[in-house]
Amino acid sequence: MKKIFFTALRYPVRASIVALGLMAALTSTAALAATAAASSGAPAPKTGGELVFGLDGAQVSEFILDPANSSFAPHNRVFRSIFDSLVVLKQDQTVGPWLAESWEVSPDRKTYTFKLRKDVKFHDGTPFNAAAVKFNLDRIKEPKNALAALIDLGPYESSEAVNATTLRIKLSEPFEPLLRNLSKTTSGISSPAAIAKYGDTYALNPVGTGPFKLVSLQQGTEIKLARNPDYKWAPVTATHQGPAYLDKLTFRNVPEESTRVAVLQSNQVQAIDGIPPQNFVLFKNDPNYRVYLKELLNNNYGLALNVAKAPWNDEDIRRAFRASLDIDTIVKVIYLGSAPRAWAQLSPSLFGSADKELYRSWKPDLAQAQQILDKKGWVVGKDGIRVKDGKRLTVSFIDTQGNREKRLDVIQLVRRHVAKAGFELTIDSQPAGAYRTKIANLEYDLSAGSQFAPDPDVLRRLFSPEGRAKTSGYKIDDPEITQWLKDGLKENDATKRADIYKKVQRKLVDKVYTIPVYVLLYAIGTTKDVNGLTIDAQGFPEFQGVWLSSRVD
């Protein structure tokens, strides 16, 4: 076996093209806070107090705090405080140790052997060991849990607890994304005993090994956590290895952005995320607040016309729709410089991104859009909307998350732009269940979304019919793209693998399968009393090192 110790992946990381002035300064502030404090002789961290975090959790009616059953970003921002993973993704996008101290990969790259820590236990007092990890991996394969985590394991065949501290994972074929995927929040390790105890209600009673443990949960409203006093197994990226400094950590769902700003300014909470663009510079320039910013490794937020349905199965019509859009203007107007324009599906800092190669690869051209539609027989009606065979050129946009990250504001501007070419865009807002049903039944014209991920294999779960769920808004069935995504799974040469994913992204843009809109920069604002906050390499907040200058009990 070839020994891979701590640095199993060594992919080159291109500096993000969006790290301009303000963004670079803010990111550096978050990353270097602890170092700066130490070098300046700042006070030592204080233990105690409660941090209340105003979470942009959207208009959700329930929290699902089970890593195997929720890929919703706001939930995953809570996961990292409750659950630990086998490995951690470091800032340079190499993989380091966490609950696994080291690992070996067989020459055929189908067997991974992990050496686990001996000193870890779950919040319920039961031991963390190889049997517990095997239970978690096998659980992901259960049909009722077959969400995003299932595809993260790829060709997972089985796992074996060789002894209490040795776990062996067997794959049916090589799967390069495995280690990166095991670092995800959705790969956090749950207590088998708690899952057996709570059954179908486990998502309301999560038990992990993380720096905080659950105290109480009010559905859709509030999650209260308390410090895990036994914690001493933080990842190599942590600012310290012992228990969290905070006594309590509370996540309060505050979906309305102006309310989030108000509760921070009135000190009802000490931190918020999803800072509205119009308040971004205000907080940055106010000495009473601190702002942290980090690019979320991500499939960028983008638009996708339903290519399984006429007229969107016609590439020319899709091209006309895109040509009527001025994405630069939309992003500038909505985000006021707090989020950059996206040119590719993968965020600029993610390994395999084609953002640089696709920069300025197309431009808005209203005249071209109108010419295409004229040629296709879509005639402008009296109200400016085009008609063909008695049918209006209507684009029904389906949504279920409201205006999280100002996404509906984006769609409102999209509506104005495409109307100039003769498209009539309507918004169909649905609760989650109805949304999934309508997506599965192709009862929509346009969808939009993003997907956080530490590996470019995220493209497979979105754009390959073999890898995506029926409830995915992407309905592309392109055999060439599907084959490339299969090739990317097995290729272990970093340069060749990156080239594969860049090729996929070029075709997605060339065929107008998707229209990337913006790169998500995760922003957190805090009062000046909050110290030691960090954001991990994947763009999720870490509270284990947070301490309060003035305790808030």
PDB file of C-alpha atoms in Angstrom, residues 243-466:
ATOM      1  CA  PRO A 243     -13.044  22.582  24.471  1.00  0.00           C
ATOM      2  CA  ALA A 244     -14.835  25.607  23.047  1.00  0.00           C
ATOM      3  CA  TYR A 245     -14.492  28.848  24.994  1.00  0.00           C
ATOM      4  CA  LEU A 246     -18.208  29.642  24.795  1.00  0.00           C
ATOM      5  CA  ASP A 247     -20.569  28.062  27.320  1.00  0.00           C
ATOM      6  CA  LYS A 248     -23.516  28.380  24.935  1.00  0.00           C
ATOM      7  CA  LEU A 249     -24.071  28.801  21.207  1.00  0.00           C
ATOM      8  CA  THR A 250     -27.558  29.632  19.919  1.00  0.00           C
ATOM      9  CA  PHE A 251     -28.639  29.719  16.277  1.00  0.00           C
ATOM     10  CA  ARG A 252     -31.732  31.853  15.746  1.00  0.00           C
ATOM     11  CA  ASN A 253     -33.454  31.737  12.372  1.00  0.00           C
ATOM     12  CA  VAL A 254     -33.855  35.325  11.120  1.00  0.00           C
ATOM     13  CA  PRO A 255     -34.795  34.978   7.442  1.00  0.00           C
ATOM     14  CA  GLU A 256     -35.669  38.624   6.799  1.00  0.00           C
ATOM     15  CA  GLU A 257     -32.475  40.531   6.030  1.00  0.00           C
ATOM     16  CA  SER A 258     -33.457  43.915   7.490  1.00  0.00           C
ATOM     17  CA  THR A 259     -34.468  42.151  10.714  1.00  0.00           C
ATOM     18  CA  ARG A 260     -31.067  40.406  10.873  1.00  0.00           C
ATOM     19  CA  VAL A 261     -29.366  43.783  10.626  1.00  0.00           C
ATOM     20  CA  ALA A 262     -31.651  45.269  13.291  1.00  0.00           C
ATOM     21  CA  VAL A 263     -31.111  42.474  15.826  1.00  0.00           C
ATOM     22  CA  LEU A 264     -27.324  42.769  15.422  1.00  0.00           C
ATOM     23  CA  GLN A 265     -27.389  46.544  15.820  1.00  0.00           C
ATOM     24  CA  SER A 266     -29.568  46.231  18.920  1.00  0.00           C
ATOM     25  CA  ASN A 267     -27.291  43.476  20.332  1.00  0.00           C
ATOM     26  CA  GLN A 268     -30.117  40.942  20.453  1.00  0.00           C
ATOM     27  CA  VAL A 269     -27.627  38.730  18.632  1.00  0.00           C
ATOM     28  CA  GLN A 270     -23.854  39.026  18.504  1.00  0.00           C
ATOM     29  CA  ALA A 271     -23.398  37.738  14.957  1.00  0.00           C
ATOM     30  CA  ILE A 272     -25.350  37.345  11.731  1.00  0.00           C
ATOM     31  CA  ASP A 273     -24.732  35.863   8.320  1.00  0.00           C
ATOM     32  CA  GLY A 274     -26.182  36.824   4.961  1.00  0.00           C
ATOM     33  CA  ILE A 275     -25.293  40.496   5.415  1.00  0.00           C
ATOM     34  CA  PRO A 276     -27.360  42.518   2.929  1.00  0.00           C
ATOM     35  CA  PRO A 277     -25.148  44.209   0.317  1.00  0.00           C
ATOM     36  CA  GLN A 278     -26.439  47.651   1.281  1.00  0.00           C
ATOM     37  CA  ASN A 279     -25.188  47.099   4.852  1.00  0.00           C
ATOM     38  CA  PHE A 280     -21.917  45.431   3.975  1.00  0.00           C
ATOM     39  CA  VAL A 281     -19.703  48.510   3.751  1.00  0.00           C
ATOM     40  CA  LEU A 282     -21.516  50.083   6.717  1.00  0.00           C
ATOM     41  CA  PHE A 283     -20.488  47.240   9.029  1.00  0.00           C
ATOM     42  CA  LYS A 284     -16.985  47.063   7.580  1.00  0.00           C
ATOM     43  CA  ASN A 285     -16.315  50.729   8.290  1.00  0.00           C
ATOM     44  CA  ASP A 286     -17.903  50.796  11.745  1.00  0.00           C
ATOM     45  CA  PRO A 287     -15.381  50.040  14.555  1.00  0.00           C
ATOM     46  CA  ASN A 288     -18.199  48.509  16.608  1.00  0.00           C
ATOM     47  CA  TYR A 289     -18.450  45.583  14.175  1.00  0.00           C
ATOM     48  CA  ARG A 290     -16.285  43.026  12.411  1.00  0.00           C
ATOM     49  CA  VAL A 291     -16.937  41.504   9.017  1.00  0.00           C
ATOM     50  CA  TYR A 292     -15.702  38.107   7.808  1.00  0.00           C
ATOM     51  CA  LEU A 293     -15.892  37.019   4.188  1.00  0.00           C
ATOM     52  CA  LYS A 294     -15.091  33.728   2.493  1.00  0.00           C
ATOM     53  CA  GLU A 295     -15.789  32.217  -0.902  1.00  0.00           C
ATOM     54  CA  LEU A 296     -18.025  29.184  -0.559  1.00  0.00           C
ATOM     55  CA  LEU A 297     -16.618  26.268  -2.561  1.00  0.00           C
ATOM     56  CA  ASN A 298     -19.599  25.778  -4.728  1.00  0.00           C
ATOM     57  CA  ASN A 299     -21.478  25.084  -7.895  1.00  0.00           C
ATOM     58  CA  ASN A 300     -22.228  28.754  -8.504  1.00  0.00           C
ATOM     59  CA  TYR A 301     -25.776  30.067  -8.366  1.00  0.00           C
ATOM     60  CA  GLY A 302     -27.107  29.906 -11.908  1.00  0.00           C
ATOM     61  CA  LEU A 303     -30.199  29.649 -14.069  1.00  0.00           C
ATOM     62  CA  ALA A 304     -31.241  26.484 -15.890  1.00  0.00           C
ATOM     63  CA  LEU A 305     -33.924  26.286 -18.544  1.00  0.00           C
ATOM     64  CA  ASN A 306     -35.755  22.960 -18.637  1.00  0.00           C
ATOM     65  CA  VAL A 307     -34.105  21.326 -21.650  1.00  0.00           C
ATOM     66  CA  ALA A 308     -36.487  18.351 -21.403  1.00  0.00           C
ATOM     67  CA  LYS A 309     -39.395  20.576 -22.405  1.00  0.00           C
ATOM     68  CA  ALA A 310     -40.189  22.627 -25.538  1.00  0.00           C
ATOM     69  CA  PRO A 311     -39.182  25.225 -26.514  1.00  0.00           C
ATOM     70  CA  TRP A 312     -36.173  25.036 -24.177  1.00  0.00           C
ATOM     71  CA  ASN A 313     -34.946  21.855 -25.864  1.00  0.00           C
ATOM     72  CA  ASP A 314     -34.004  24.155 -28.754  1.00  0.00           C
ATOM     73  CA  GLU A 315     -30.480  25.495 -28.208  1.00  0.00           C
ATOM     74  CA  ASP A 316     -31.263  28.606 -30.268  1.00  0.00           C
ATOM     75  CA  ILE A 317     -34.167  29.573 -27.995  1.00  0.00           C
ATOM     76  CA  ARG A 318     -31.946  29.087 -24.938  1.00  0.00           C
ATOM     77  CA  ARG A 319     -29.311  31.241 -26.600  1.00  0.00           C
ATOM     78  CA  ALA A 320     -31.894  33.980 -27.254  1.00  0.00           C
ATOM     79  CA  PHE A 321     -32.934  33.896 -23.592  1.00  0.00           C
ATOM     80  CA  ARG A 322     -29.318  34.261 -22.451  1.00  0.00           C
ATOM     81  CA  ALA A 323     -28.507  36.979 -25.003  1.00  0.00           C
ATOM     82  CA  SER A 324     -31.317  39.096 -23.563  1.00  0.00           C
ATOM     83  CA  LEU A 325     -29.636  39.089 -20.129  1.00  0.00           C
ATOM     84  CA  ASP A 326     -27.008  41.506 -18.864  1.00  0.00           C
ATOM     85  CA  ILE A 327     -25.667  39.452 -15.953  1.00  0.00           C
ATOM     86  CA  ASP A 328     -22.958  41.997 -15.106  1.00  0.00           C
ATOM     87  CA  THR A 329     -25.557  44.677 -14.502  1.00  0.00           C
ATOM     88  CA  ILE A 330     -27.861  42.345 -12.572  1.00  0.00           C
ATOM     89  CA  VAL A 331     -25.083  41.310 -10.182  1.00  0.00           C
ATOM     90  CA  LYS A 332     -23.832  44.866  -9.703  1.00  0.00           C
ATOM     91  CA  VAL A 333     -27.307  46.254  -9.017  1.00  0.00           C
ATOM     92  CA  ILE A 334     -28.331  43.500  -6.596  1.00  0.00           C
ATOM     93  CA  TYR A 335     -25.064  42.798  -4.766  1.00  0.00           C
ATOM     94  CA  LEU A 336     -23.379  46.212  -4.917  1.00  0.00           C
ATOM     95  CA  GLY A 337     -19.922  44.684  -5.233  1.00  0.00           C
ATOM     96  CA  SER A 338     -20.335  42.183  -2.389  1.00  0.00           C
ATOM     97  CA  ALA A 339     -20.578  39.213  -4.787  1.00  0.00           C
ATOM     98  CA  PRO A 340     -18.701  38.804  -8.087  1.00  0.00           C
ATOM     99  CA  ARG A 341     -20.118  37.739 -11.422  1.00  0.00           C
ATOM    100  CA  ALA A 342     -19.786  34.018 -12.194  1.00  0.00           C
ATOM    101  CA  TRP A 343     -18.581  32.793 -15.585  1.00  0.00           C
ATOM    102  CA  ALA A 344     -18.399  29.066 -14.908  1.00  0.00           C
ATOM    103  CA  GLN A 345     -20.317  26.513 -12.871  1.00  0.00           C
ATOM    104  CA  LEU A 346     -17.543  26.014 -10.308  1.00  0.00           C
ATOM    105  CA  SER A 347     -16.562  28.855  -7.984  1.00  0.00           C
ATOM    106  CA  PRO A 348     -13.202  30.398  -8.912  1.00  0.00           C
ATOM    107  CA  SER A 349     -11.173  28.946  -6.018  1.00  0.00           C
ATOM    108  CA  LEU A 350     -12.468  25.392  -6.374  1.00  0.00           C
ATOM    109  CA  PHE A 351     -10.096  22.935  -7.999  1.00  0.00           C
ATOM    110  CA  GLY A 352     -11.071  22.435 -11.644  1.00  0.00           C
ATOM    111  CA  SER A 353     -12.924  25.741 -12.034  1.00  0.00           C
ATOM    112  CA  ALA A 354     -13.027  27.148 -15.580  1.00  0.00           C
ATOM    113  CA  ASP A 355     -13.926  30.636 -14.374  1.00  0.00           C
ATOM    114  CA  LYS A 356     -10.713  32.143 -15.745  1.00  0.00           C
ATOM    115  CA  GLU A 357     -10.989  30.355 -19.097  1.00  0.00           C
ATOM    116  CA  LEU A 358     -14.640  31.339 -19.581  1.00  0.00           C
ATOM    117  CA  TYR A 359     -14.215  34.960 -18.531  1.00  0.00           C
ATOM    118  CA  ARG A 360     -16.049  37.172 -21.057  1.00  0.00           C
ATOM    119  CA  SER A 361     -16.946  34.115 -23.133  1.00  0.00           C
ATOM    120  CA  TRP A 362     -20.316  35.627 -24.080  1.00  0.00           C
ATOM    121  CA  LYS A 363     -21.991  39.008 -23.911  1.00  0.00           C
ATOM    122  CA  PRO A 364     -25.545  40.352 -23.849  1.00  0.00           C
ATOM    123  CA  ASP A 365     -26.972  41.042 -27.285  1.00  0.00           C
ATOM    124  CA  LEU A 366     -30.649  42.013 -27.342  1.00  0.00           C
ATOM    125  CA  ALA A 367     -30.656  42.427 -31.117  1.00  0.00           C
ATOM    126  CA  GLN A 368     -29.357  38.896 -31.568  1.00  0.00           C
ATOM    127  CA  ALA A 369     -32.016  37.555 -29.170  1.00  0.00           C
ATOM    128  CA  GLN A 370     -34.751  39.276 -31.146  1.00  0.00           C
ATOM    129  CA  GLN A 371     -33.395  38.022 -34.474  1.00  0.00           C
ATOM    130  CA  ILE A 372     -33.318  34.417 -33.233  1.00  0.00           C
ATOM    131  CA  LEU A 373     -36.907  34.583 -32.007  1.00  0.00           C
ATOM    132  CA  ASP A 374     -38.058  36.208 -35.260  1.00  0.00           C
ATOM    133  CA  LYS A 375     -36.404  33.433 -37.241  1.00  0.00           C
ATOM    134  CA  LYS A 376     -38.037  30.774 -35.059  1.00  0.00           C
ATOM    135  CA  GLY A 377     -41.493  32.184 -35.760  1.00  0.00           C
ATOM    136  CA  TRP A 378     -42.158  33.830 -32.404  1.00  0.00           C
ATOM    137  CA  VAL A 379     -44.063  37.024 -33.270  1.00  0.00           C
ATOM    138  CA  VAL A 380     -44.253  40.062 -30.971  1.00  0.00           C
ATOM    139  CA  GLY A 381     -47.789  40.524 -29.640  1.00  0.00           C
ATOM    140  CA  LYS A 382     -49.569  43.761 -28.741  1.00  0.00           C
ATOM    141  CA  ASP A 383     -48.255  43.675 -25.162  1.00  0.00           C
ATOM    142  CA  GLY A 384     -44.685  42.928 -26.272  1.00  0.00           C
ATOM    143  CA  ILE A 385     -44.819  39.212 -25.418  1.00  0.00           C
ATOM    144  CA  ARG A 386     -44.099  36.888 -28.311  1.00  0.00           C
ATOM    145  CA  VAL A 387     -46.640  34.371 -29.561  1.00  0.00           C
ATOM    146  CA  LYS A 388     -46.413  31.284 -31.770  1.00  0.00           C
ATOM    147  CA  ASP A 389     -49.288  28.991 -32.753  1.00  0.00           C
ATOM    148  CA  GLY A 390     -51.482  30.819 -30.257  1.00  0.00           C
ATOM    149  CA  LYS A 391     -49.094  30.167 -27.356  1.00  0.00           C
ATOM    150  CA  ARG A 392     -47.328  32.924 -25.431  1.00  0.00           C
ATOM    151  CA  LEU A 393     -43.571  32.684 -24.849  1.00  0.00           C
ATOM    152  CA  THR A 394     -43.947  32.250 -21.096  1.00  0.00           C
ATOM    153  CA  VAL A 395     -41.140  31.214 -18.766  1.00  0.00           C
ATOM    154  CA  SER A 396     -42.401  29.847 -15.453  1.00  0.00           C
ATOM    155  CA  PHE A 397     -39.673  30.165 -12.806  1.00  0.00           C
ATOM    156  CA  ILE A 398     -40.141  27.729  -9.918  1.00  0.00           C
ATOM    157  CA  ASP A 399     -38.926  28.634  -6.435  1.00  0.00           C
ATOM    158  CA  THR A 400     -39.155  27.329  -2.883  1.00  0.00           C
ATOM    159  CA  GLN A 401     -36.607  29.324  -0.838  1.00  0.00           C
ATOM    160  CA  GLY A 402     -37.928  32.862  -1.086  1.00  0.00           C
ATOM    161  CA  ASN A 403     -35.468  35.734  -1.266  1.00  0.00           C
ATOM    162  CA  ARG A 404     -32.532  34.008   0.437  1.00  0.00           C
ATOM    163  CA  GLU A 405     -29.307  35.700  -0.709  1.00  0.00           C
ATOM    164  CA  LYS A 406     -31.548  38.160  -2.628  1.00  0.00           C
ATOM    165  CA  ARG A 407     -32.195  35.498  -5.264  1.00  0.00           C
ATOM    166  CA  LEU A 408     -35.733  36.596  -6.030  1.00  0.00           C
ATOM    167  CA  ASP A 409     -34.387  40.114  -6.520  1.00  0.00           C
ATOM    168  CA  VAL A 410     -32.112  38.609  -9.179  1.00  0.00           C
ATOM    169  CA  ILE A 411     -35.100  36.942 -10.856  1.00  0.00           C
ATOM    170  CA  GLN A 412     -37.067  40.193 -10.856  1.00  0.00           C
ATOM    171  CA  LEU A 413     -34.276  41.838 -12.851  1.00  0.00           C
ATOM    172  CA  VAL A 414     -34.058  38.785 -15.112  1.00  0.00           C
ATOM    173  CA  ARG A 415     -37.786  39.244 -15.784  1.00  0.00           C
ATOM    174  CA  ARG A 416     -37.239  42.862 -16.850  1.00  0.00           C
ATOM    175  CA  HIS A 417     -34.338  41.982 -19.138  1.00  0.00           C
ATOM    176  CA  VAL A 418     -35.965  39.082 -20.972  1.00  0.00           C
ATOM    177  CA  ALA A 419     -39.225  41.007 -21.422  1.00  0.00           C
ATOM    178  CA  LYS A 420     -37.373  43.288 -23.831  1.00  0.00           C
ATOM    179  CA  ALA A 421     -36.862  40.302 -26.134  1.00  0.00           C
ATOM    180  CA  GLY A 422     -40.474  39.154 -25.744  1.00  0.00           C
ATOM    181  CA  PHE A 423     -40.275  36.532 -22.966  1.00  0.00           C
ATOM    182  CA  GLU A 424     -42.929  36.618 -20.244  1.00  0.00           C
ATOM    183  CA  LEU A 425     -41.355  35.422 -16.980  1.00  0.00           C
ATOM    184  CA  THR A 426     -43.623  34.411 -14.099  1.00  0.00           C
ATOM    185  CA  ILE A 427     -42.661  33.267 -10.605  1.00  0.00           C
ATOM    186  CA  ASP A 428     -44.187  30.078  -9.196  1.00  0.00           C
ATOM    187  CA  SER A 429     -43.409  29.951  -5.452  1.00  0.00           C
ATOM    188  CA  GLN A 430     -44.091  26.552  -3.906  1.00  0.00           C
ATOM    189  CA  PRO A 431     -43.587  24.817  -0.543  1.00  0.00           C
ATOM    190  CA  ALA A 432     -40.779  22.260  -0.581  1.00  0.00           C
ATOM    191  CA  GLY A 433     -42.964  19.184  -1.199  1.00  0.00           C
ATOM    192  CA  ALA A 434     -44.932  20.695  -4.062  1.00  0.00           C
ATOM    193  CA  TYR A 435     -41.720  22.127  -5.499  1.00  0.00           C
ATOM    194  CA  ARG A 436     -40.116  18.681  -5.684  1.00  0.00           C
ATOM    195  CA  THR A 437     -43.246  17.190  -7.257  1.00  0.00           C
ATOM    196  CA  LYS A 438     -43.460  19.846  -9.957  1.00  0.00           C
ATOM    197  CA  ILE A 439     -39.750  19.528 -10.732  1.00  0.00           C
ATOM    198  CA  ALA A 440     -40.050  15.740 -11.063  1.00  0.00           C
ATOM    199  CA  ASN A 441     -43.081  16.139 -13.351  1.00  0.00           C
ATOM    200  CA  LEU A 442     -41.355  18.785 -15.525  1.00  0.00           C
ATOM    201  CA  GLU A 443     -43.997  21.372 -14.589  1.00  0.00           C
ATOM    202  CA  TYR A 444     -41.664  24.346 -14.874  1.00  0.00           C
ATOM    203  CA  ASP A 445     -39.575  26.213 -17.430  1.00  0.00           C
ATOM    204  CA  LEU A 446     -36.774  27.737 -15.387  1.00  0.00           C
ATOM    205  CA  SER A 447     -35.067  26.751 -12.151  1.00  0.00           C
ATOM    206  CA  ALA A 448     -32.073  28.116 -10.308  1.00  0.00           C
ATOM    207  CA  GLY A 449     -29.782  27.123  -7.477  1.00  0.00           C
ATOM    208  CA  SER A 450     -26.330  26.410  -6.175  1.00  0.00           C
ATOM    209  CA  GLN A 451     -24.657  23.464  -4.438  1.00  0.00           C
ATOM    210  CA  PHE A 452     -21.742  23.654  -2.026  1.00  0.00           C
ATOM    211  CA  ALA A 453     -19.023  21.048  -2.552  1.00  0.00           C
ATOM    212  CA  PRO A 454     -15.270  20.617  -1.975  1.00  0.00           C
ATOM    213  CA  ASP A 455     -14.722  18.671  -5.201  1.00  0.00           C
ATOM    214  CA  PRO A 456     -15.625  19.319  -8.866  1.00  0.00           C
ATOM    215  CA  ASP A 457     -17.503  16.011  -8.887  1.00  0.00           C
ATOM    216  CA  VAL A 458     -20.468  18.144  -7.793  1.00  0.00           C
ATOM    217  CA  LEU A 459     -21.034  18.587 -11.534  1.00  0.00           C
ATOM    218  CA  ARG A 460     -21.914  14.893 -11.830  1.00  0.00           C
ATOM    219  CA  ARG A 461     -24.734  15.090  -9.282  1.00  0.00           C
ATOM    220  CA  LEU A 462     -26.198  18.014 -11.198  1.00  0.00           C
ATOM    221  CA  PHE A 463     -25.562  17.341 -14.877  1.00  0.00           C
ATOM    222  CA  SER A 464     -25.399  13.565 -15.246  1.00  0.00           C
ATOM    223  CA  PRO A 465     -28.708  11.678 -15.477  1.00  0.00           C
ATOM    224  CA  GLU A 466     -26.939   8.802 -13.694  1.00  0.00           C
TER     225      GLU A 466
END
